[in-house]
Short mmCIF file of C-alpha atoms and ligand atoms in Angstrom, two decimals:
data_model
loop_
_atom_site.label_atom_id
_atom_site.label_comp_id
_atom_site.label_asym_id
_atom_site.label_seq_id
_atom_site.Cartn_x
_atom_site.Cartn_y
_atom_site.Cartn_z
CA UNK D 1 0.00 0.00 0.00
CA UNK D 2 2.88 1.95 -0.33
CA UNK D 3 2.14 5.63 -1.06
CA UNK D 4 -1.77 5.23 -1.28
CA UNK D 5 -2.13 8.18 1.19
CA UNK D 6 0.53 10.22 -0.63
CA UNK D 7 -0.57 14.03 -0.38
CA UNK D 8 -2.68 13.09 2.21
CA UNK D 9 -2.28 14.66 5.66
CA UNK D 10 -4.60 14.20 9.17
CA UNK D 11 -4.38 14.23 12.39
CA UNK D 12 -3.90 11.30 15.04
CA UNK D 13 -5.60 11.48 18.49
CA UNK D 14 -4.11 8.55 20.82
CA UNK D 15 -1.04 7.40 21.19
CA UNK D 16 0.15 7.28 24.30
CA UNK D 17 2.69 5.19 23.93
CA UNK D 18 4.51 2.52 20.88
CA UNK D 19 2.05 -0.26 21.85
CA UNK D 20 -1.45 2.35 21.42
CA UNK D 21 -3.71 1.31 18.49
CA UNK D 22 -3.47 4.96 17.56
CA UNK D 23 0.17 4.56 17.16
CA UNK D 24 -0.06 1.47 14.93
CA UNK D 25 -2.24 3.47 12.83
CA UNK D 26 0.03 6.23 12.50
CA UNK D 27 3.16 3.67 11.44
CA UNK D 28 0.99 2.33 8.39
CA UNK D 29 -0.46 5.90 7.41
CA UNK D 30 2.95 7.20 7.55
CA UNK D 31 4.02 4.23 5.55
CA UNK D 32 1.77 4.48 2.72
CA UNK D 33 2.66 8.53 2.12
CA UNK D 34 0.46 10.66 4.51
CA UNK D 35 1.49 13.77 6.83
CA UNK D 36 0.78 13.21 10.44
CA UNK D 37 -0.20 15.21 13.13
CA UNK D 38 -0.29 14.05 16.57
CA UNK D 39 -2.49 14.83 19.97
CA UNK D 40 -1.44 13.84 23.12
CA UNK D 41 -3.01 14.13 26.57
CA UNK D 42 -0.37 15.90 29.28
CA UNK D 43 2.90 16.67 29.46
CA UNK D 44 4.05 13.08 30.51
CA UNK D 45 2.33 11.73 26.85
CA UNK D 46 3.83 14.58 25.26
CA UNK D 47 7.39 13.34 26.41
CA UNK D 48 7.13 10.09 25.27
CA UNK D 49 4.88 11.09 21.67
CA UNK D 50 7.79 13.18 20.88
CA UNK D 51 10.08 10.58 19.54
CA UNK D 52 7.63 8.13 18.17
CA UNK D 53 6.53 11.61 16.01
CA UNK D 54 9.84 12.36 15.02
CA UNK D 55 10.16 8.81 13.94
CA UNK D 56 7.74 9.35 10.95
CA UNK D 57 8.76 12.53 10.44
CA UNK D 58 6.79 14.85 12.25
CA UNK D 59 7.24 17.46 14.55
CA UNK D 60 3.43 18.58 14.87
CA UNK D 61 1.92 18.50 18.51
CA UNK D 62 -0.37 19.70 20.29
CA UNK D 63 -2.00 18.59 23.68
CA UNK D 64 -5.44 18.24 23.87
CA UNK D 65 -7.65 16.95 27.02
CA UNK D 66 -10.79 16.05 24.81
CA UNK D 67 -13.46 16.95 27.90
CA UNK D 68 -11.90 20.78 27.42
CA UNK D 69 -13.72 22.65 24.72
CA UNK D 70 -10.67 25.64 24.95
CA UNK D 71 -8.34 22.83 24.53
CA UNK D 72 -9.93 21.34 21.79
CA UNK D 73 -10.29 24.59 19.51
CA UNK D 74 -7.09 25.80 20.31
CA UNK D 75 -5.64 22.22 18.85
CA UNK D 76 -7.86 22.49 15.78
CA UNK D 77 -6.51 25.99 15.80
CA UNK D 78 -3.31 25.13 15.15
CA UNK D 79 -4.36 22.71 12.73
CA UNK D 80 -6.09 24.86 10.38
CA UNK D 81 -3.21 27.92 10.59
CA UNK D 82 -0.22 25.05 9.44
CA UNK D 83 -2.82 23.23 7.55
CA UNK D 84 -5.88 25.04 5.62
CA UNK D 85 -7.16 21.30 4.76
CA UNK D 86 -6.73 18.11 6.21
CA UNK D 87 -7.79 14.68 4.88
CA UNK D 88 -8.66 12.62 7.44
CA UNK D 89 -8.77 12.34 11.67
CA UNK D 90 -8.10 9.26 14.24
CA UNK D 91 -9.65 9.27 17.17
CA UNK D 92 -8.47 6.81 19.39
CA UNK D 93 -9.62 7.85 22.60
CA UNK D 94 -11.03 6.37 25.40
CA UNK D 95 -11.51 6.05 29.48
CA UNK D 96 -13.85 4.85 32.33
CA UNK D 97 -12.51 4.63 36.14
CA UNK D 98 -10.59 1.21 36.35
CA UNK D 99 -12.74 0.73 39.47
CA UNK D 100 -15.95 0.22 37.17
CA UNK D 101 -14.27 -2.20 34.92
CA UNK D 102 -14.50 -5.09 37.13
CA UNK D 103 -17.38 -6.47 39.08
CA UNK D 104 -20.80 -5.71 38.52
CA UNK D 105 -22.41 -3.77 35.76
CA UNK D 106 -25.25 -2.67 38.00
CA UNK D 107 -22.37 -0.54 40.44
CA UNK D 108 -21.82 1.63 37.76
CA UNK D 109 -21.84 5.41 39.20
CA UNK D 110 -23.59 8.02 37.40
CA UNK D 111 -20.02 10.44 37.92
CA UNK D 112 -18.29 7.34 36.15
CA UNK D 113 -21.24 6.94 33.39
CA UNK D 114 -20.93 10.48 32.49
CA UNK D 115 -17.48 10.69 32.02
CA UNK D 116 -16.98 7.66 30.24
CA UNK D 117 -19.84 8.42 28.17
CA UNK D 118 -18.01 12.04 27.58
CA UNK D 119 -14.58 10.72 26.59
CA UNK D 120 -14.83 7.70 25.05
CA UNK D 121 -18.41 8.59 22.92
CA UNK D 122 -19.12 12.56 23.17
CA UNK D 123 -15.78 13.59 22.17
CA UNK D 124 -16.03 11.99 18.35
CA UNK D 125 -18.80 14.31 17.95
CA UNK D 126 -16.86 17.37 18.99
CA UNK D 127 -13.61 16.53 17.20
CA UNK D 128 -15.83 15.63 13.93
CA UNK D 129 -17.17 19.26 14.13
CA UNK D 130 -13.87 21.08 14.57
CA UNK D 131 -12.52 18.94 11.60
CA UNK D 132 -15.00 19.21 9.48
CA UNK D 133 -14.46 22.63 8.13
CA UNK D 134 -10.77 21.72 7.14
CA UNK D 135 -12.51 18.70 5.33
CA UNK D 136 -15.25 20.66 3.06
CA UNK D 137 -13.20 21.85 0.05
CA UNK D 138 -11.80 17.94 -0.92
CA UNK D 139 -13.77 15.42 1.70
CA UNK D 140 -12.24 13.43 4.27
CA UNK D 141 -12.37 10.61 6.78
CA UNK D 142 -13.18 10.49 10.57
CA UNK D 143 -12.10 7.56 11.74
CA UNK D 144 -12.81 6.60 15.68
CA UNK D 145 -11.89 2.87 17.67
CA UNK D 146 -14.31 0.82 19.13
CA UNK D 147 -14.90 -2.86 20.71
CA UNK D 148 -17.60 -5.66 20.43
CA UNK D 149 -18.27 -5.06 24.27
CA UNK D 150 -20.84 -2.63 22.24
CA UNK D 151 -23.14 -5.03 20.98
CA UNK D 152 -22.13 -8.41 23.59
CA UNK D 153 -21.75 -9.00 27.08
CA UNK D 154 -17.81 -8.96 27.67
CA UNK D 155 -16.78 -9.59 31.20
CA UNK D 156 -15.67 -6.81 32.80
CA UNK D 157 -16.45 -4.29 30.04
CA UNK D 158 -19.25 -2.65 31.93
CA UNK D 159 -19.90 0.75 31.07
CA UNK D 160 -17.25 0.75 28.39
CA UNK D 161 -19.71 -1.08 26.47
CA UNK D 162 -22.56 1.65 26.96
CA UNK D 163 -20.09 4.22 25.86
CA UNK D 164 -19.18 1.74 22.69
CA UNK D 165 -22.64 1.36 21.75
CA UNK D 166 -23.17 5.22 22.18
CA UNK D 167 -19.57 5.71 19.57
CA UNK D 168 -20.96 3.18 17.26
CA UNK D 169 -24.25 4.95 16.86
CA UNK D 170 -22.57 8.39 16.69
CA UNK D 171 -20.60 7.05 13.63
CA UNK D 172 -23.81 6.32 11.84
CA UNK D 173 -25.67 9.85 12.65
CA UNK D 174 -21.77 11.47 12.08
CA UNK D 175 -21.74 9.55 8.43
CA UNK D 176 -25.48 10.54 7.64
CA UNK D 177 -24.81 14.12 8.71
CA UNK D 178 -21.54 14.56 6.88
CA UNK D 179 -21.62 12.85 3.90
CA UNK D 180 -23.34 16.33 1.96
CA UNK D 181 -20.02 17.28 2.30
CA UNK D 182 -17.94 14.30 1.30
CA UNK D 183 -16.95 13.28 4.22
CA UNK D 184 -17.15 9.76 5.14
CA UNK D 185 -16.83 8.68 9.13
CA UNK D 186 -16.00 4.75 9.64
CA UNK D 187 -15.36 2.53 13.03
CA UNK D 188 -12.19 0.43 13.14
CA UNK D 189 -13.53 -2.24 15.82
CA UNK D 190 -10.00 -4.58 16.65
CA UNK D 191 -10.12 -7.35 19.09
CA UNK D 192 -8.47 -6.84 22.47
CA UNK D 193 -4.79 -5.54 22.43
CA UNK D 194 -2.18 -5.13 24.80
CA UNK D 195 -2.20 -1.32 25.25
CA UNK D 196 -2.65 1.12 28.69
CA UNK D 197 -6.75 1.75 28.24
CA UNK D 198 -6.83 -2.65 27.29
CA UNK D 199 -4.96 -3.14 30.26
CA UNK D 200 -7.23 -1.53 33.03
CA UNK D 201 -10.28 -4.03 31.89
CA UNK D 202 -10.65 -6.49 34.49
CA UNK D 203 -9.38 -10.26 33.21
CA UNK D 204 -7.78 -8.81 30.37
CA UNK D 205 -5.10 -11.10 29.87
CA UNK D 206 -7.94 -13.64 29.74
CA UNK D 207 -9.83 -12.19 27.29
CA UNK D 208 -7.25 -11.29 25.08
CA UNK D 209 -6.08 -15.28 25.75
CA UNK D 210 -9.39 -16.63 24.96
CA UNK D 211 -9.98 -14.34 21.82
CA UNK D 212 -6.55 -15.36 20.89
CA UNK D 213 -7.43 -19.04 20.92
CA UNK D 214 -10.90 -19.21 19.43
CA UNK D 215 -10.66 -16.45 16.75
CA UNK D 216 -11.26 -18.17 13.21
CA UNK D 217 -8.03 -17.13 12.22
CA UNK D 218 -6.25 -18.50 15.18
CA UNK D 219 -4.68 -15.08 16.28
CA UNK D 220 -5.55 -12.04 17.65
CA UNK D 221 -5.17 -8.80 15.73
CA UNK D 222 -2.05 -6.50 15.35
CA UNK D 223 -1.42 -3.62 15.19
CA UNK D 224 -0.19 -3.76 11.62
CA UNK D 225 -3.39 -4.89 10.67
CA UNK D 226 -5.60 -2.47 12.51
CA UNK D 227 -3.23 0.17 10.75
CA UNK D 228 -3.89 -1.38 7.42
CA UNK D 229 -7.58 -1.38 7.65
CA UNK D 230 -7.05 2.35 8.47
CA UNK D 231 -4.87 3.44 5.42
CA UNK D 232 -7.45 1.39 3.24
CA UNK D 233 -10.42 3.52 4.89
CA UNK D 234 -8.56 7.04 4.40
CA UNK D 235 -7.68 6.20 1.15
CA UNK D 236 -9.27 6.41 -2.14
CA UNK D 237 -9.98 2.97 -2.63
CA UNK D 238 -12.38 3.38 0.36
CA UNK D 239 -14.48 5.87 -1.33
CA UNK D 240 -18.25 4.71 -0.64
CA UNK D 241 -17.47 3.10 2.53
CA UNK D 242 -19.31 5.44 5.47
CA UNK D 243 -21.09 4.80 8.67
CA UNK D 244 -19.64 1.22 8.62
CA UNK D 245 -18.06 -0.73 11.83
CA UNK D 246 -15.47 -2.61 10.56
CA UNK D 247 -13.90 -5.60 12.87
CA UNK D 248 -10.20 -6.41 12.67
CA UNK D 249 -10.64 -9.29 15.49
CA UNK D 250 -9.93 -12.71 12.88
CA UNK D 251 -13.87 -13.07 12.95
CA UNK D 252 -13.75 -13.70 16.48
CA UNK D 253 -17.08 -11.77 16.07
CA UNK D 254 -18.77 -14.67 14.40
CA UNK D 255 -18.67 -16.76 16.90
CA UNK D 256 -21.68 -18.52 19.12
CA UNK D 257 -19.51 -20.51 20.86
CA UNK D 258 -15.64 -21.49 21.72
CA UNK D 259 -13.59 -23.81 19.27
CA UNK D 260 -14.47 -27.25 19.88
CA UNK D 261 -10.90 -28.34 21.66
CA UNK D 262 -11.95 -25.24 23.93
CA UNK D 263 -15.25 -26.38 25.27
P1 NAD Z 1 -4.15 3.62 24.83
O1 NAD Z 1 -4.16 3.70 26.32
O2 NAD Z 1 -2.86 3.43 24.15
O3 NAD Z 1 -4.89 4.88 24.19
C1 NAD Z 1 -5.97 5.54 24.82
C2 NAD Z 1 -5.72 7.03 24.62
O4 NAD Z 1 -6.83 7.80 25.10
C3 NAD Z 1 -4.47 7.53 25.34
O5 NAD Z 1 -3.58 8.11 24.43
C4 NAD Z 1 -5.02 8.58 26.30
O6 NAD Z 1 -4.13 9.67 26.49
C5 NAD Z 1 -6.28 9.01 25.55
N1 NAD Z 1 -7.22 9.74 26.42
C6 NAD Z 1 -7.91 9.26 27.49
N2 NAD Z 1 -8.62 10.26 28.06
C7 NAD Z 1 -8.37 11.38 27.32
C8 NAD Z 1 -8.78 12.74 27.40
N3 NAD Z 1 -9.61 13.18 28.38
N4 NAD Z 1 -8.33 13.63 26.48
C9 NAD Z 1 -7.49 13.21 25.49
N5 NAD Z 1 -7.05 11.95 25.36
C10 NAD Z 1 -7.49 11.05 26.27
O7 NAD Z 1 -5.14 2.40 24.50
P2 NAD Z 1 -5.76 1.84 23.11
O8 NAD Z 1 -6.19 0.48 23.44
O9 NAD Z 1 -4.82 2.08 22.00
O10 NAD Z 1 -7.06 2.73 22.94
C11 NAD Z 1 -7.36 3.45 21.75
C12 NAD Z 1 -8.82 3.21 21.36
O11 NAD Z 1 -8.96 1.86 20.93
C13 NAD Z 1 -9.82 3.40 22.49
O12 NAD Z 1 -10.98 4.00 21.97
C14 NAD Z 1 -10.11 1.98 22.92
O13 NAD Z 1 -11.36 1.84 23.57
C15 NAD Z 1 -10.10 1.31 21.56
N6 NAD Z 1 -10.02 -0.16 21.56
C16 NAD Z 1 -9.07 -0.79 22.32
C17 NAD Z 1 -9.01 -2.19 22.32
C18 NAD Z 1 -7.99 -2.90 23.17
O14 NAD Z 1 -8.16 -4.10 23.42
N7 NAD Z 1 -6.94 -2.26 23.62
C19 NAD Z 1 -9.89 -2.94 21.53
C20 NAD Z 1 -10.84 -2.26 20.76
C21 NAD Z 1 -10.89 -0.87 20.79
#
């Protein structure tokens, strides 16, 4: 796929560190041609951003807490006075207290609702309307993360998967809404990863050991391959593809029950 995003440029909301899903995306997108720019979240992610940036050539930054309107339009600020148009945006963003993502759905807290809910689902909705001006004159791509924990019971999940569910739906009403102006706004939804926000889900390491083993394809997903199915969504070639949710989890999704040898 080597320069299919050539003259393309966006910006990349996520990585916090090398093993972030936002960070594989930014490898392959890099890799096939585009221009990157980067958010990070504090001055601690900002440290460690900086080289990973540098590493595919940029040196654009700008930190951005994504529950902070002021932060937000001074970000897309920036944006628009290096860049008058952009082609595409990755939001990989999430969070819910780690206390909440273990034990019983029916604790949940209405402070820990609303602020998962804000992050990990509101926050698409006011990044797509700060990007979308820089989008009008030649289209674009809004691309956010989500999980099956959206549409299935995953243990542990909990109100990750109400704030999923909310994403998934924004994508649709996002893609409806913008696609007058050519924009087209997709769902990447990978199985589970080792990354920071994968890691504070209760039982992880089981889940991510029982997708691993019962997936169709044997594996989970990597990183490569989330970032693959990201270049192919920014690029031309996925021209009428919008309001889609598009699993990267070797069809772990199809699934009614575990692999035989498993039971
Ligand atoms: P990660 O910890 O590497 O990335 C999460 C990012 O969210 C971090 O960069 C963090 O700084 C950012 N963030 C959290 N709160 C923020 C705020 N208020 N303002 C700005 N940024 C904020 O973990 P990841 O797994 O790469 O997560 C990226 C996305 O992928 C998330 O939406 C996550 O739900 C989704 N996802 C993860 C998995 C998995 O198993 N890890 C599976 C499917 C989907």
């Amino acid at each position: 796929m080597s320069n299919i995003l050539k003259g393309k440029r966006g910006l990349i909301m996520g990585v916090a560190n090398d093993r972030s899903i936002a960070w594989g995306i930014a490898k392959a997108m890099h890799e096939a041609g585009a221009e990157l720019a980067f958010t990070y979240q504090g001055e601690a992610f900002g440290k460690r951003l900086q080289p990973l940036a540098a590493s595919v050539g940029s040196d654009f930054m700008v930190d951005v807490d994504v529950t902070d309107d002021a932060s937000l339009d001074s970000a897309f600020a920036a944006l628009a006075a290096r860049w008058p148009t952009i082609d595409f945006v990755v939001h990989a963003v999430a969070f819910s207290d780690k206390s909440e993502l273990t034990g019983r759905f029916i604790n949940t807290s209405r402070a820990n609702f609303k602020n998962s809910m804000d992050i990990s689902a509101y926050s698409f909705i006011e990044v797509a309307r700060r990007a979308y001006p820089l989008m009008q004159e030649n289209g674009g791509t809004l691309l956010t993360l989500t999980y099956q924990g959206s549409t299935r019971v995953v243990p542990n999940y909990n109100v990750m998967g109400v704030a999923k569910a909310a994403l998934e739906s924004a994508t649709r009403y996002l893609a409806n809404d913008l696609g007058r102006d050519g924009i087209r706004v997709n769902a990447i939804s990978p199985g589970p990863m080792k990354t920071l926000a994968g890691a504070a889900i209760g039982g992880a390491r089981k889940t991510y050991k029982f997708t691993d083993q019962n997936a169709p394809l044997g594996s989970n997903a990597t990183l490569e391959a989330v970032g693959g199915t990201a270049v192919y969504l920014a690029s031309d070639a996925g021209a009428f593809t919008t309001g889609e949710i598009i699993r990267v989890d070797g069809g772990f999704h199809v699934l009614g029950m575990p692999q035989q040898e498993n039971l």
